[in-house]
Amino acid sequence: MISFNSKGFTLIEVLISGLILFSVLSAGTLAYKSSIMVIDKFIAIIKAADALPQIMTAVKDDLAARKLEGNGQQGKNITYRWKAETVESSRNIISSYDEITGGLEYGSFQLSLDRVSLILSYHGAERTVKRLYEYDELVWFKQKFRR
């Protein structure tokens, strides 16, 4: 009578366990890579949104100088381009309250409601994210006299 000692694994068992191990490692690596990509995109969106208030202030200053389009850079990774169109504007106003002196300032002033389209781009190491923002801006400006 021949007896076999079965203390080891057969070739089929080793191959199947290797296939299962490879599948689990591949799925784990794919999940890790996907989560890193989501985190990178989230960081890019947060950094772009964080710079938005300063960019909107710069755009408002340009609108007060009656520039209707422009571009710029905020930090080393964020660039922006904007364009505005006047939706409505007031008639000339001949005086305004000056907060510094507490009196009236005379001249030719105007209120303007402008619709701004702002394209903000974040250029990261692995990713570039572009966002389009559209908003209305009310601008008070002093008109320049033409001769």
PDB file of C-alpha atoms in Angstrom:
ATOM      1  CA  MET A   1       0.000   0.000   0.000  1.00  0.00           C
ATOM      2  CA  ILE A   2       1.275   3.424  -1.014  1.00  0.00           C
ATOM      3  CA  SER A   3       0.513   6.352   1.231  1.00  0.00           C
ATOM      4  CA  PHE A   4       0.888   9.987   0.253  1.00  0.00           C
ATOM      5  CA  ASN A   5       1.861  12.654   2.712  1.00  0.00           C
ATOM      6  CA  SER A   6      -0.271  15.744   1.878  1.00  0.00           C
ATOM      7  CA  LYS A   7       1.477  18.424   3.879  1.00  0.00           C
ATOM      8  CA  GLY A   8       1.942  20.877   0.970  1.00  0.00           C
ATOM      9  CA  PHE A   9      -0.177  22.727  -1.572  1.00  0.00           C
ATOM     10  CA  THR A  10      -0.826  21.539  -5.061  1.00  0.00           C
ATOM     11  CA  LEU A  11       0.146  23.616  -8.070  1.00  0.00           C
ATOM     12  CA  ILE A  12      -3.492  24.540  -8.765  1.00  0.00           C
ATOM     13  CA  GLU A  13      -3.976  25.796  -5.204  1.00  0.00           C
ATOM     14  CA  VAL A  14      -0.833  27.943  -5.438  1.00  0.00           C
ATOM     15  CA  LEU A  15      -1.902  29.421  -8.795  1.00  0.00           C
ATOM     16  CA  ILE A  16      -5.417  30.229  -7.563  1.00  0.00           C
ATOM     17  CA  SER A  17      -4.117  31.838  -4.365  1.00  0.00           C
ATOM     18  CA  GLY A  18      -1.610  33.859  -6.435  1.00  0.00           C
ATOM     19  CA  LEU A  19      -4.409  35.040  -8.726  1.00  0.00           C
ATOM     20  CA  ILE A  20      -6.543  36.079  -5.751  1.00  0.00           C
ATOM     21  CA  LEU A  21      -3.601  37.901  -4.147  1.00  0.00           C
ATOM     22  CA  PHE A  22      -2.788  39.733  -7.398  1.00  0.00           C
ATOM     23  CA  SER A  23      -6.459  40.748  -7.833  1.00  0.00           C
ATOM     24  CA  VAL A  24      -6.677  42.111  -4.291  1.00  0.00           C
ATOM     25  CA  LEU A  25      -3.415  44.063  -4.658  1.00  0.00           C
ATOM     26  CA  SER A  26      -4.539  45.494  -8.011  1.00  0.00           C
ATOM     27  CA  ALA A  27      -7.886  46.596  -6.587  1.00  0.00           C
ATOM     28  CA  GLY A  28      -6.163  48.197  -3.586  1.00  0.00           C
ATOM     29  CA  THR A  29      -3.678  50.046  -5.784  1.00  0.00           C
ATOM     30  CA  LEU A  30      -6.449  51.296  -8.057  1.00  0.00           C
ATOM     31  CA  ALA A  31      -8.484  52.524  -5.077  1.00  0.00           C
ATOM     32  CA  TYR A  32      -5.418  54.293  -3.650  1.00  0.00           C
ATOM     33  CA  LYS A  33      -4.610  55.968  -6.974  1.00  0.00           C
ATOM     34  CA  SER A  34      -8.228  57.090  -7.401  1.00  0.00           C
ATOM     35  CA  SER A  35      -8.317  58.583  -3.913  1.00  0.00           C
ATOM     36  CA  ILE A  36      -5.054  60.470  -4.539  1.00  0.00           C
ATOM     37  CA  MET A  37      -6.500  61.903  -7.768  1.00  0.00           C
ATOM     38  CA  VAL A  38      -9.671  63.010  -5.955  1.00  0.00           C
ATOM     39  CA  ILE A  39      -7.613  64.640  -3.204  1.00  0.00           C
ATOM     40  CA  ASP A  40      -5.442  66.485  -5.774  1.00  0.00           C
ATOM     41  CA  LYS A  41      -8.534  67.776  -7.565  1.00  0.00           C
ATOM     42  CA  PHE A  42     -10.100  68.832  -4.262  1.00  0.00           C
ATOM     43  CA  ILE A  43      -6.937  70.711  -3.237  1.00  0.00           C
ATOM     44  CA  ALA A  44      -6.857  72.497  -6.609  1.00  0.00           C
ATOM     45  CA  ILE A  45     -10.495  73.568  -6.270  1.00  0.00           C
ATOM     46  CA  ILE A  46      -9.950  74.782  -2.690  1.00  0.00           C
ATOM     47  CA  LYS A  47      -6.865  76.827  -3.629  1.00  0.00           C
ATOM     48  CA  ALA A  48      -8.681  78.389  -6.577  1.00  0.00           C
ATOM     49  CA  ALA A  49     -11.703  79.249  -4.422  1.00  0.00           C
ATOM     50  CA  ASP A  50      -9.418  80.642  -1.713  1.00  0.00           C
ATOM     51  CA  ALA A  51      -7.903  83.133  -4.168  1.00  0.00           C
ATOM     52  CA  LEU A  52     -11.295  84.219  -5.527  1.00  0.00           C
ATOM     53  CA  PRO A  53     -11.978  87.135  -3.084  1.00  0.00           C
ATOM     54  CA  GLN A  54      -8.648  88.835  -3.877  1.00  0.00           C
ATOM     55  CA  ILE A  55      -9.197  88.339  -7.599  1.00  0.00           C
ATOM     56  CA  MET A  56     -12.720  89.781  -7.395  1.00  0.00           C
ATOM     57  CA  THR A  57     -11.317  92.835  -5.590  1.00  0.00           C
ATOM     58  CA  ALA A  58      -8.716  93.332  -8.340  1.00  0.00           C
ATOM     59  CA  VAL A  59     -11.426  93.014 -10.998  1.00  0.00           C
ATOM     60  CA  LYS A  60     -13.598  95.564  -9.167  1.00  0.00           C
ATOM     61  CA  ASP A  61     -10.669  98.000  -9.037  1.00  0.00           C
ATOM     62  CA  ASP A  62     -10.148  97.574 -12.785  1.00  0.00           C
ATOM     63  CA  LEU A  63     -13.866  98.104 -13.403  1.00  0.00           C
ATOM     64  CA  ALA A  64     -13.728 101.326 -11.369  1.00  0.00           C
ATOM     65  CA  ALA A  65     -10.951 102.441 -13.749  1.00  0.00           C
ATOM     66  CA  ARG A  66     -13.394 101.510 -16.583  1.00  0.00           C
ATOM     67  CA  LYS A  67     -11.377  98.607 -17.934  1.00  0.00           C
ATOM     68  CA  LEU A  68     -13.815  96.033 -19.281  1.00  0.00           C
ATOM     69  CA  GLU A  69     -11.409  93.115 -19.611  1.00  0.00           C
ATOM     70  CA  GLY A  70      -8.097  91.960 -18.268  1.00  0.00           C
ATOM     71  CA  ASN A  71      -6.022  89.146 -16.868  1.00  0.00           C
ATOM     72  CA  GLY A  72      -3.628  88.564 -14.035  1.00  0.00           C
ATOM     73  CA  GLN A  73      -1.898  86.170 -11.719  1.00  0.00           C
ATOM     74  CA  GLN A  74      -2.542  85.415  -8.058  1.00  0.00           C
ATOM     75  CA  GLY A  75       0.438  83.703  -6.491  1.00  0.00           C
ATOM     76  CA  LYS A  76       2.541  81.345  -8.561  1.00  0.00           C
ATOM     77  CA  ASN A  77      -0.125  78.771  -9.481  1.00  0.00           C
ATOM     78  CA  ILE A  78      -3.273  80.771 -10.227  1.00  0.00           C
ATOM     79  CA  THR A  79      -3.983  82.787 -13.358  1.00  0.00           C
ATOM     80  CA  TYR A  80      -7.218  84.463 -14.338  1.00  0.00           C
ATOM     81  CA  ARG A  81      -8.848  86.161 -17.291  1.00  0.00           C
ATOM     82  CA  TRP A  82     -12.002  88.220 -17.120  1.00  0.00           C
ATOM     83  CA  LYS A  83     -14.342  90.165 -19.333  1.00  0.00           C
ATOM     84  CA  ALA A  84     -17.238  92.429 -18.369  1.00  0.00           C
ATOM     85  CA  GLU A  85     -20.151  93.995 -20.134  1.00  0.00           C
ATOM     86  CA  THR A  86     -22.227  96.848 -18.802  1.00  0.00           C
ATOM     87  CA  VAL A  87     -25.783  95.770 -18.078  1.00  0.00           C
ATOM     88  CA  GLU A  88     -27.038  99.126 -16.873  1.00  0.00           C
ATOM     89  CA  SER A  89     -25.592 102.461 -15.814  1.00  0.00           C
ATOM     90  CA  SER A  90     -26.944 105.529 -14.077  1.00  0.00           C
ATOM     91  CA  ARG A  91     -27.088 109.054 -15.291  1.00  0.00           C
ATOM     92  CA  ASN A  92     -24.347 111.401 -14.191  1.00  0.00           C
ATOM     93  CA  ILE A  93     -24.302 112.204 -10.507  1.00  0.00           C
ATOM     94  CA  ILE A  94     -22.783 115.580  -9.690  1.00  0.00           C
ATOM     95  CA  SER A  95     -21.736 115.036  -6.064  1.00  0.00           C
ATOM     96  CA  SER A  96     -20.948 112.250  -3.661  1.00  0.00           C
ATOM     97  CA  TYR A  97     -20.236 111.862   0.031  1.00  0.00           C
ATOM     98  CA  ASP A  98     -16.521 111.665   0.797  1.00  0.00           C
ATOM     99  CA  GLU A  99     -15.928 109.362   3.763  1.00  0.00           C
ATOM    100  CA  ILE A 100     -12.465 110.774   4.447  1.00  0.00           C
ATOM    101  CA  THR A 101     -13.390 114.457   4.722  1.00  0.00           C
ATOM    102  CA  GLY A 102     -17.018 113.971   5.759  1.00  0.00           C
ATOM    103  CA  GLY A 103     -18.209 116.414   3.114  1.00  0.00           C
ATOM    104  CA  LEU A 104     -19.412 116.401  -0.431  1.00  0.00           C
ATOM    105  CA  GLU A 105     -17.114 115.781  -3.337  1.00  0.00           C
ATOM    106  CA  TYR A 106     -18.191 117.448  -6.551  1.00  0.00           C
ATOM    107  CA  GLY A 107     -17.594 116.048  -9.980  1.00  0.00           C
ATOM    108  CA  SER A 108     -19.193 113.689 -12.426  1.00  0.00           C
ATOM    109  CA  PHE A 109     -19.878 110.251 -10.956  1.00  0.00           C
ATOM    110  CA  GLN A 110     -21.720 107.247 -12.237  1.00  0.00           C
ATOM    111  CA  LEU A 111     -22.990 103.874 -11.051  1.00  0.00           C
ATOM    112  CA  SER A 112     -22.608 100.925 -13.360  1.00  0.00           C
ATOM    113  CA  LEU A 113     -23.921  97.375 -13.116  1.00  0.00           C
ATOM    114  CA  ASP A 114     -21.484  95.105 -14.935  1.00  0.00           C
ATOM    115  CA  ARG A 115     -21.785  91.382 -15.648  1.00  0.00           C
ATOM    116  CA  VAL A 116     -18.374  89.770 -15.186  1.00  0.00           C
ATOM    117  CA  SER A 117     -17.214  86.449 -16.649  1.00  0.00           C
ATOM    118  CA  LEU A 118     -14.106  85.229 -14.837  1.00  0.00           C
ATOM    119  CA  ILE A 119     -12.054  82.200 -15.875  1.00  0.00           C
ATOM    120  CA  LEU A 120      -9.766  81.096 -13.068  1.00  0.00           C
ATOM    121  CA  SER A 121      -7.045  78.478 -13.686  1.00  0.00           C
ATOM    122  CA  TYR A 122      -5.053  76.598 -11.060  1.00  0.00           C
ATOM    123  CA  HIS A 123      -1.840  75.038 -12.363  1.00  0.00           C
ATOM    124  CA  GLY A 124      -0.669  72.367  -9.917  1.00  0.00           C
ATOM    125  CA  ALA A 125       2.112  69.819 -10.222  1.00  0.00           C
ATOM    126  CA  GLU A 126      -0.197  67.067 -11.443  1.00  0.00           C
ATOM    127  CA  ARG A 127      -3.348  68.869 -12.472  1.00  0.00           C
ATOM    128  CA  THR A 128      -4.752  72.015 -14.064  1.00  0.00           C
ATOM    129  CA  VAL A 129      -8.235  73.048 -12.982  1.00  0.00           C
ATOM    130  CA  LYS A 130     -10.251  75.735 -14.762  1.00  0.00           C
ATOM    131  CA  ARG A 131     -13.378  77.282 -13.290  1.00  0.00           C
ATOM    132  CA  LEU A 132     -15.805  79.759 -14.816  1.00  0.00           C
ATOM    133  CA  TYR A 133     -17.456  82.269 -12.495  1.00  0.00           C
ATOM    134  CA  GLU A 134     -20.124  84.724 -13.609  1.00  0.00           C
ATOM    135  CA  TYR A 135     -21.384  87.458 -11.327  1.00  0.00           C
ATOM    136  CA  ASP A 136     -22.743  91.006 -11.342  1.00  0.00           C
ATOM    137  CA  GLU A 137     -20.656  93.843  -9.931  1.00  0.00           C
ATOM    138  CA  LEU A 138     -21.968  97.285  -8.975  1.00  0.00           C
ATOM    139  CA  VAL A 139     -19.252  99.880  -9.538  1.00  0.00           C
ATOM    140  CA  TRP A 140     -19.114 103.515  -8.453  1.00  0.00           C
ATOM    141  CA  PHE A 141     -16.635 105.543 -10.439  1.00  0.00           C
ATOM    142  CA  LYS A 142     -15.647 109.089 -11.201  1.00  0.00           C
ATOM    143  CA  GLN A 143     -15.977 109.974 -14.851  1.00  0.00           C
ATOM    144  CA  LYS A 144     -13.047 111.503 -16.619  1.00  0.00           C
ATOM    145  CA  PHE A 145     -13.728 114.689 -18.476  1.00  0.00           C
ATOM    146  CA  ARG A 146     -12.991 114.610 -22.178  1.00  0.00           C
ATOM    147  CA  ARG A 147     -11.691 117.718 -23.840  1.00  0.00           C
TER     148      ARG A 147
END
